[in-house]
Short mmCIF file of C-alpha atoms in Angstrom, two decimals:
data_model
loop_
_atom_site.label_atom_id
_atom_site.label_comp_id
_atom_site.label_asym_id
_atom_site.label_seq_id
_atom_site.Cartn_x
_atom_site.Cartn_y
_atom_site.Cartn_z
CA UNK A 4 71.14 65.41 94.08
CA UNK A 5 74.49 66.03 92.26
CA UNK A 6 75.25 66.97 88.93
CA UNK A 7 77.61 66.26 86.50
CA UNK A 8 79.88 69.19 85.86
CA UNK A 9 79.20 68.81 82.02
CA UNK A 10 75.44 69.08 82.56
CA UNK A 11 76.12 71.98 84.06
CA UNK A 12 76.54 74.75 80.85
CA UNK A 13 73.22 72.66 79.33
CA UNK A 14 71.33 73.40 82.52
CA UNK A 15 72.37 76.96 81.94
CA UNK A 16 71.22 77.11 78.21
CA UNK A 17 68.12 74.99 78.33
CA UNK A 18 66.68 77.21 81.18
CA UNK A 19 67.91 80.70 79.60
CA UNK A 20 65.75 79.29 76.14
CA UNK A 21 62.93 77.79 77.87
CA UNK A 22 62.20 81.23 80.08
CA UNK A 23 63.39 83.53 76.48
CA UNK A 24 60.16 81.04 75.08
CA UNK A 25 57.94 81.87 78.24
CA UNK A 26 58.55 85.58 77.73
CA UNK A 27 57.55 85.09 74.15
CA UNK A 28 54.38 83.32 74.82
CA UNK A 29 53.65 86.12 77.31
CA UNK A 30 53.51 88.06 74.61
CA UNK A 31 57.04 90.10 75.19
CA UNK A 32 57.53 90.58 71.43
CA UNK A 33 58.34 93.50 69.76
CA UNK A 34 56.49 94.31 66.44
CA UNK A 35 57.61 94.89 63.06
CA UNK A 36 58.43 98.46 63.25
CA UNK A 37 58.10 99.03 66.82
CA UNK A 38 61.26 99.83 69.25
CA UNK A 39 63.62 101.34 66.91
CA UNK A 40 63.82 104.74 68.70
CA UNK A 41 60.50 105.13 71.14
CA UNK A 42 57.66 103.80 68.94
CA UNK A 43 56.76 100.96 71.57
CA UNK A 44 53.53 99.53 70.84
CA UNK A 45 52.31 101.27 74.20
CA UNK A 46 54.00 104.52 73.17
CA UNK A 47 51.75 105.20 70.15
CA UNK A 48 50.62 108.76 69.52
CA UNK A 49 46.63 109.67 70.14
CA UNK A 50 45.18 109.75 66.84
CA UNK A 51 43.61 113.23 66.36
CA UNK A 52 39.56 112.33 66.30
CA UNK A 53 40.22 110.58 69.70
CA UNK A 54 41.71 113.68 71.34
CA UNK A 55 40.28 115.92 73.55
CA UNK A 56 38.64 118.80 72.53
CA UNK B 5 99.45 59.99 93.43
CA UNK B 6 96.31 59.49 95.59
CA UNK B 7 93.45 58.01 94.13
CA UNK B 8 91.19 61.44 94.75
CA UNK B 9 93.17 63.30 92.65
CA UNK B 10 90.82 64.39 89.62
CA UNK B 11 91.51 62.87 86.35
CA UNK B 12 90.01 65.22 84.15
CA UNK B 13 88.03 64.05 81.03
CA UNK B 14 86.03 67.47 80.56
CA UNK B 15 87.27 71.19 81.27
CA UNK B 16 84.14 73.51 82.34
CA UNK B 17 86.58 75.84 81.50
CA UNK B 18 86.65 75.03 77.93
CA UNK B 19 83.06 74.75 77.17
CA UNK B 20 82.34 78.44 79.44
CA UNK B 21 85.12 80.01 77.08
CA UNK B 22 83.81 78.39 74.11
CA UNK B 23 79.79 79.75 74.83
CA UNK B 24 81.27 83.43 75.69
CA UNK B 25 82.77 83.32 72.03
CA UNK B 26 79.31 82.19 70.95
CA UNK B 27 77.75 85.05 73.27
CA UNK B 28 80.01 87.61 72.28
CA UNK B 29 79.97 87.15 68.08
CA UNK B 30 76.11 86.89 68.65
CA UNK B 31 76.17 90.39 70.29
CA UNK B 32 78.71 92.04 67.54
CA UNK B 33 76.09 91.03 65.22
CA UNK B 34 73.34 92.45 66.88
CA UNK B 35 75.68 95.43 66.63
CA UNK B 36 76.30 95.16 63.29
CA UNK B 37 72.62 95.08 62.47
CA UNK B 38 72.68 98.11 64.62
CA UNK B 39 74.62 100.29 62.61
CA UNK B 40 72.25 99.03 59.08
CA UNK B 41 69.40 101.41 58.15
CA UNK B 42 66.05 100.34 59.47
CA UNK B 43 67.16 99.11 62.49
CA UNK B 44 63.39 99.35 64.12
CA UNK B 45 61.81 97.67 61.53
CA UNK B 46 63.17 94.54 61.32
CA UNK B 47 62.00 93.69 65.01
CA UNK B 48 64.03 96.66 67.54
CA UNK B 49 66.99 98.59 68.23
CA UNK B 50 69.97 97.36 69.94
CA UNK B 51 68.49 98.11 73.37
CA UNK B 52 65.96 95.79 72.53
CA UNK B 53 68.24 92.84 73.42
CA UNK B 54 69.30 93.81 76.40
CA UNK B 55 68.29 92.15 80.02
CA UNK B 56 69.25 95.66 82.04
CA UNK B 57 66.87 97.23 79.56
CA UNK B 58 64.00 95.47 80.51
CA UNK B 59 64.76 96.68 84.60
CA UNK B 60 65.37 100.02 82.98
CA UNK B 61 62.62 100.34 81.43
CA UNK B 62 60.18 98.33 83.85
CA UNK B 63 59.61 101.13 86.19
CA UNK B 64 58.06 103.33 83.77
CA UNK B 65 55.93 100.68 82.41
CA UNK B 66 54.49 99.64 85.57
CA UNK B 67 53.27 103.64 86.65
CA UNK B 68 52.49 105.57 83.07
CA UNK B 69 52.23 101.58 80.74
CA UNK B 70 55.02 103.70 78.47
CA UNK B 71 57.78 102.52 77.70
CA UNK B 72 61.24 104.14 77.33
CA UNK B 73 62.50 104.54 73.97
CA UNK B 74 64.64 102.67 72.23
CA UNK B 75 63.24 99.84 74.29
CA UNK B 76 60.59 97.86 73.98
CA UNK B 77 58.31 94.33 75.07
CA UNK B 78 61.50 92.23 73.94
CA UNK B 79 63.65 93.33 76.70
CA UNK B 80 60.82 91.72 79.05
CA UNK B 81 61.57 88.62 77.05
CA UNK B 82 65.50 88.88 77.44
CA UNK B 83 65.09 90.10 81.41
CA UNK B 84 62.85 86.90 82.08
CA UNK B 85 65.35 84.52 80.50
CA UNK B 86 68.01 86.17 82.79
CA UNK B 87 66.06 86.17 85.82
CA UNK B 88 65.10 82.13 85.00
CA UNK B 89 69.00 81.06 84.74
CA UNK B 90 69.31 83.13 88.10
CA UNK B 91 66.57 81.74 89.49
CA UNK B 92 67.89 78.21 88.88
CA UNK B 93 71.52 78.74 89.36
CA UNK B 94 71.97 82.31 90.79
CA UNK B 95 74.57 84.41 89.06
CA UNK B 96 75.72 81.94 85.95
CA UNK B 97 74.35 84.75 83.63
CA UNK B 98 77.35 86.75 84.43
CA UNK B 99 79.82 84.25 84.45
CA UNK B 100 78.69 82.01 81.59
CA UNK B 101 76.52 84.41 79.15
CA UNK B 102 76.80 88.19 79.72
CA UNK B 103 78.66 89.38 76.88
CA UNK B 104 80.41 92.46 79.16
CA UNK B 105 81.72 89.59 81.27
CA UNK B 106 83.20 87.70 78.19
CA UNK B 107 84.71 90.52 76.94
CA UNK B 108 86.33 91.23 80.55
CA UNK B 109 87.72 87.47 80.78
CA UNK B 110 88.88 87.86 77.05
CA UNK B 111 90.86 91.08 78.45
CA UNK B 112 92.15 89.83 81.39
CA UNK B 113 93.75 86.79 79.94
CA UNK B 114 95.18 88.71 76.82
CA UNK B 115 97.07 91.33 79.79
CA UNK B 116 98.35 88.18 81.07
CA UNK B 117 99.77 86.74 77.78
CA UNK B 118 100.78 90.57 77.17
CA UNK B 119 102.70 90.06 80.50
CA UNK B 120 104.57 86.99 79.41
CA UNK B 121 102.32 84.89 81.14
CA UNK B 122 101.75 82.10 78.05
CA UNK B 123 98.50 80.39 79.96
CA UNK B 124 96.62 81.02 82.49
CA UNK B 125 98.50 79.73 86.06
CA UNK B 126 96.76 76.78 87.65
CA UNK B 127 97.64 76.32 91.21
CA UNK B 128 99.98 79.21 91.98
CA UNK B 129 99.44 82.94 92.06
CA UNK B 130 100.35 84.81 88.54
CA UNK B 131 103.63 86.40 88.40
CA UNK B 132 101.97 89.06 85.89
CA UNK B 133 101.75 92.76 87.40
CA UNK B 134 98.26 92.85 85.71
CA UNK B 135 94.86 92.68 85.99
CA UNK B 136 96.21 93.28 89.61
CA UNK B 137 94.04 92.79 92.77
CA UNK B 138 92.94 96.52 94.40
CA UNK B 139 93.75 96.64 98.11
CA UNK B 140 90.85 95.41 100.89
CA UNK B 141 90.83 99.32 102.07
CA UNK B 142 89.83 100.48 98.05
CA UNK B 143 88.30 96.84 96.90
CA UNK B 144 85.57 96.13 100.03
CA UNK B 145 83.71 99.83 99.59
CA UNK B 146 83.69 99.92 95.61
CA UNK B 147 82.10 96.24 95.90
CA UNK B 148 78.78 97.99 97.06
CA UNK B 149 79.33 100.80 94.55
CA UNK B 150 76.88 98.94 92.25
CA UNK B 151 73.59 98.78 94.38
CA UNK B 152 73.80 102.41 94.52
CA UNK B 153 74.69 102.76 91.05
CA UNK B 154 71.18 100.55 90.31
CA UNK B 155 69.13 102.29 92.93
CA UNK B 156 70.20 106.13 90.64
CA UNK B 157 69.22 104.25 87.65
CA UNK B 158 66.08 102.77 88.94
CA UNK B 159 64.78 106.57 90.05
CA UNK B 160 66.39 108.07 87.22
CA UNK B 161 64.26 105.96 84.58
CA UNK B 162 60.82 107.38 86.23
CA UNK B 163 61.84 110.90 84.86
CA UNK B 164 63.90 109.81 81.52
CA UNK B 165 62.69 108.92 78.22
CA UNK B 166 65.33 107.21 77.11
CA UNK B 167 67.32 104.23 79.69
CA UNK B 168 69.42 106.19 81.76
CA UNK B 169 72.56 104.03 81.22
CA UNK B 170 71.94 104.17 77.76
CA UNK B 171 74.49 106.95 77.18
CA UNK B 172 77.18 106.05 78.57
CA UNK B 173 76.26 101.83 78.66
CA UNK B 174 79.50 99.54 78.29
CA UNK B 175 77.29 97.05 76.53
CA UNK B 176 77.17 99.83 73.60
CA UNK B 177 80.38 101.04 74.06
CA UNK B 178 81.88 97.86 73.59
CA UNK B 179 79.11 95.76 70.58
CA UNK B 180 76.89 98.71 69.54
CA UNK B 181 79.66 99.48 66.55
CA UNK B 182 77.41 103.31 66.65
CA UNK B 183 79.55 105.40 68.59
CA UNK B 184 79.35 108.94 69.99
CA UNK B 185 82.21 110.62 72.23
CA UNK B 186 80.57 109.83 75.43
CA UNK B 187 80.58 106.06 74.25
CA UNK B 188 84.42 106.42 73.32
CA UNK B 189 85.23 107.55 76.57
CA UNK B 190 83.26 104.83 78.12
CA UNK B 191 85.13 102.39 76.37
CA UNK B 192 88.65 103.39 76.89
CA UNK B 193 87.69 103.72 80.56
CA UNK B 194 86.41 100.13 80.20
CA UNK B 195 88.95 98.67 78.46
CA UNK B 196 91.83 100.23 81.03
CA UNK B 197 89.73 99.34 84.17
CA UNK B 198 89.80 95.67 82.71
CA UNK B 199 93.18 95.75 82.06
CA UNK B 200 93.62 96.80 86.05
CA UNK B 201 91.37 94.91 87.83
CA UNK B 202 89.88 91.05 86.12
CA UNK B 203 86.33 91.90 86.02
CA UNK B 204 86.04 95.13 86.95
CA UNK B 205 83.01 96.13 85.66
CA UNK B 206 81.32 93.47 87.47
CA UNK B 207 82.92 93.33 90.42
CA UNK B 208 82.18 97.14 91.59
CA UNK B 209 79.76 99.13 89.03
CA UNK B 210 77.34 96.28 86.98
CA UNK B 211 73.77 97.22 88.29
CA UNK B 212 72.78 93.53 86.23
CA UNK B 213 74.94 91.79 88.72
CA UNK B 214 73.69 94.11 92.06
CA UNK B 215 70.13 93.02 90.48
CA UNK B 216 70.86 89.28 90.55
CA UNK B 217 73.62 89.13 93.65
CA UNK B 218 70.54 87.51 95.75
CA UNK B 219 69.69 84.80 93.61
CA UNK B 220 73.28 83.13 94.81
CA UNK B 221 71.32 82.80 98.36
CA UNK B 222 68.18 81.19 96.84
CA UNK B 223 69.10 79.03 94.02
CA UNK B 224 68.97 75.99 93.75
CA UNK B 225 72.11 74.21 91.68
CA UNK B 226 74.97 75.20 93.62
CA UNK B 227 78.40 73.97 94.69
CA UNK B 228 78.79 72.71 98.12
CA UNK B 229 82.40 71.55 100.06
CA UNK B 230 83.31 68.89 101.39
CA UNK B 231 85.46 70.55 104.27
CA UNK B 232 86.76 67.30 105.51
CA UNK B 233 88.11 66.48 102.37
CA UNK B 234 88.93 69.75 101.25
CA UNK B 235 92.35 70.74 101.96
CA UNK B 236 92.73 74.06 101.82
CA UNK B 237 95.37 74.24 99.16
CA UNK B 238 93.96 77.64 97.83
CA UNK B 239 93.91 77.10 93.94
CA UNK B 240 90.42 78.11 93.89
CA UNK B 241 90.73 81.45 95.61
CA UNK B 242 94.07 81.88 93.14
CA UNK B 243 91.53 81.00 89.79
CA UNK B 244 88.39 83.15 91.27
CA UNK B 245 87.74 86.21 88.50
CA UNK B 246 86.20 88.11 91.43
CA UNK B 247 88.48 87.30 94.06
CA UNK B 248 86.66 85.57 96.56
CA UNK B 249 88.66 85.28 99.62
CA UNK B 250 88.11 81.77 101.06
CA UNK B 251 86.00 80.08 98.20
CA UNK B 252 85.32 76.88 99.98
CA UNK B 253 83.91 78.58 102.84
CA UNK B 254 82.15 81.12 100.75
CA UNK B 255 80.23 79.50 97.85
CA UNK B 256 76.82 81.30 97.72
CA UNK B 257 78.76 84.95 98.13
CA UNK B 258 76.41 87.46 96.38
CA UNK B 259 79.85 87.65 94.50
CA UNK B 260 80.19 84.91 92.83
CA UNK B 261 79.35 84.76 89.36
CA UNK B 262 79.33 80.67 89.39
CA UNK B 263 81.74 80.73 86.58
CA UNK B 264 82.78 76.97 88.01
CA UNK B 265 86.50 77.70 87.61
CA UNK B 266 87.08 76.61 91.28
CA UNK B 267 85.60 73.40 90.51
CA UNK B 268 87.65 73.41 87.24
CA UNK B 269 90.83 73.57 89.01
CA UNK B 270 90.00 71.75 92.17
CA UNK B 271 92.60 68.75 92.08
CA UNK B 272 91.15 66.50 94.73
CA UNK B 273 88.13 65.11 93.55
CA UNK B 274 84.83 65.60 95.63
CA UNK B 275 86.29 68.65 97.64
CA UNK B 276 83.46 70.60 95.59
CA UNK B 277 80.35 69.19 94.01
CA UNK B 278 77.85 70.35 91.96
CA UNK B 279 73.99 69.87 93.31
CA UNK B 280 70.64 70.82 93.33
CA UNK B 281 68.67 71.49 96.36
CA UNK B 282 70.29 71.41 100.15
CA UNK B 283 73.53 72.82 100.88
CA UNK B 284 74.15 69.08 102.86
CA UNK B 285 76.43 66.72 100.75
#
């Protein structure tokens, strides 16, 4: 099937927003506070009662 | 004239130039944001945004579910979106919405005007000494530079805590506005490789582009020729950033960066048309 060459930069943009939105609704956020420098949600320190003896 | 020759009522060119404005003050004001206080709490750091980031960074994640710092869950977001627009039409991230590649077309057309060169030349070689075109002998080996460059930065993340192109990332160097001398000389090295060469970040060093060079084979809106109507004038091969030798012949090269210049300039009309699905017109 062609397409016009001005559909062509919309193609581009609709799919780069609609997969951004996917990633979102995966969950790919960051949180308030989180990814500044290293303190990723899955990067948290152990709290001290849950640590090892 | 003949009736094929393309009466142009919309310039692909335009609009691309037009979106990499769009991309690239978006990006300086991520960096400005950058260089405020409080950077992490008002949703991540600078890295955050970044599509490389997320490959960076994915490695680690996937063995110790850490990951490096400075990035975090929204570069999965960012790496996704990338990998979608790939997915659909191969390497149009770099050519219509990577920010590094804006900034490289920006460059190369200012050397031109710098040159004396008032617009850019439509049909006929440039007179302009620069950007300049490096010789096959230098030009065909630093084209694979960039898989090994992503492979080191792949293994390199497994034993790093922070992304290993991080220090010394053009994406910084050129929007992060936070500099440190390792970022200064990244730039000027940058800036004068852009000067030399159109695209030369992309062309021989971007691990982003070695990382989506496949999708050009696989996806499915593409341009396909129409040899028996083409005529082999060359003014696509003359407009290609990355110097494609032979574009007609050579649309899905893991090269291209589907910027749709060739298409922009083509002057007979249905030489090269845009589709989705089967390579057949």
């Amino acid at each position: 099937m062609k397409i016009r060459p001005q559909d062509y930069p919309v193609i581009i943009i609709v799919v780069y927003v609609i997969f951004l939105l996917l990633g979102f609704l995966l969950g790919f956020l960051p949180g308030r506070g989180e990814g500044g420098h290293g303190r990723g949600m899955l990067n948290q320190p152990v709290p001290m009662w849950e640590a090892p003896a | 004239m003949s009736a094929s020759v393309r009466e142009k009522s919309f310039s692909l060119s335009k609009s691309r130039r037009a979106i990499q404005w769009m991309v690239v003050i978006g990006t300086l004001v991520i960096g400005l944001r950058h260089i405020l206080p409080g950077e992490g709490s008002r949703g991540g750091s600078f890295d955050s945004f970044c599509a490389f980031g997320g490959i960076e960074t994915l490695l680690p994640y996937f063995f110790t579910g850490h990951m490096l710092k400075s990035t975090n869950l929204l570069n999965f977001s960012v790496l996704l979106a990338t990998l979608g627009v790939a997915l659909v039409a191969g390497r149009a991230f770099c050519g219509w919405l990577c920010p590094l590649g804006a900034a490289q077309d920006f460059v190369a057309e200012w050397t031109r005007k710098l040159f004396g060169e008032t617009r850019h030349v439509r049909g006929k070689r440039s007179k302009t000494i620069l950007p300049l075109r490096l010789p096959d002998f230098l030009d065909r080996p630093l084209r694979y530079a960039k898989y090994p460059v992503l492979a080191i930065i792949l293994l390199a993340s497994l034993f790093m805590v922070f992304p290993p192109l991080r220090g010394f990332c053009p994406v910084r160097a050129v929007f992060g506005l936070k500099m440190t001398s390792l970022l200064w000389l990244t730039l000027m090295v940058f800036l004068a490789g852009s000067v030399l060469v159109e695209r030369f970040w992309c062309k021989y060093f971007c691990p982003l582009g070695a990382t989506l060079a496949i999708f050009n084979k696989i996806s499915p809106v593409r341009l396909v020729a129409d040899h028996g109507h083409c005529n082999d004038c060359g003014r696509c091969d003359i407009e290609c950033s990355m110097d494609i030798a032979d574009v007609p012949h050579h649309l899905d090269h893991p090269e291209c960066v589907r910027c749709m210049e060739c298409l922009d300039t083509c002057a007979r009309e249905g030489s090269l048309v845009l589709k989705v699905g089967s390579t057949n017109l």
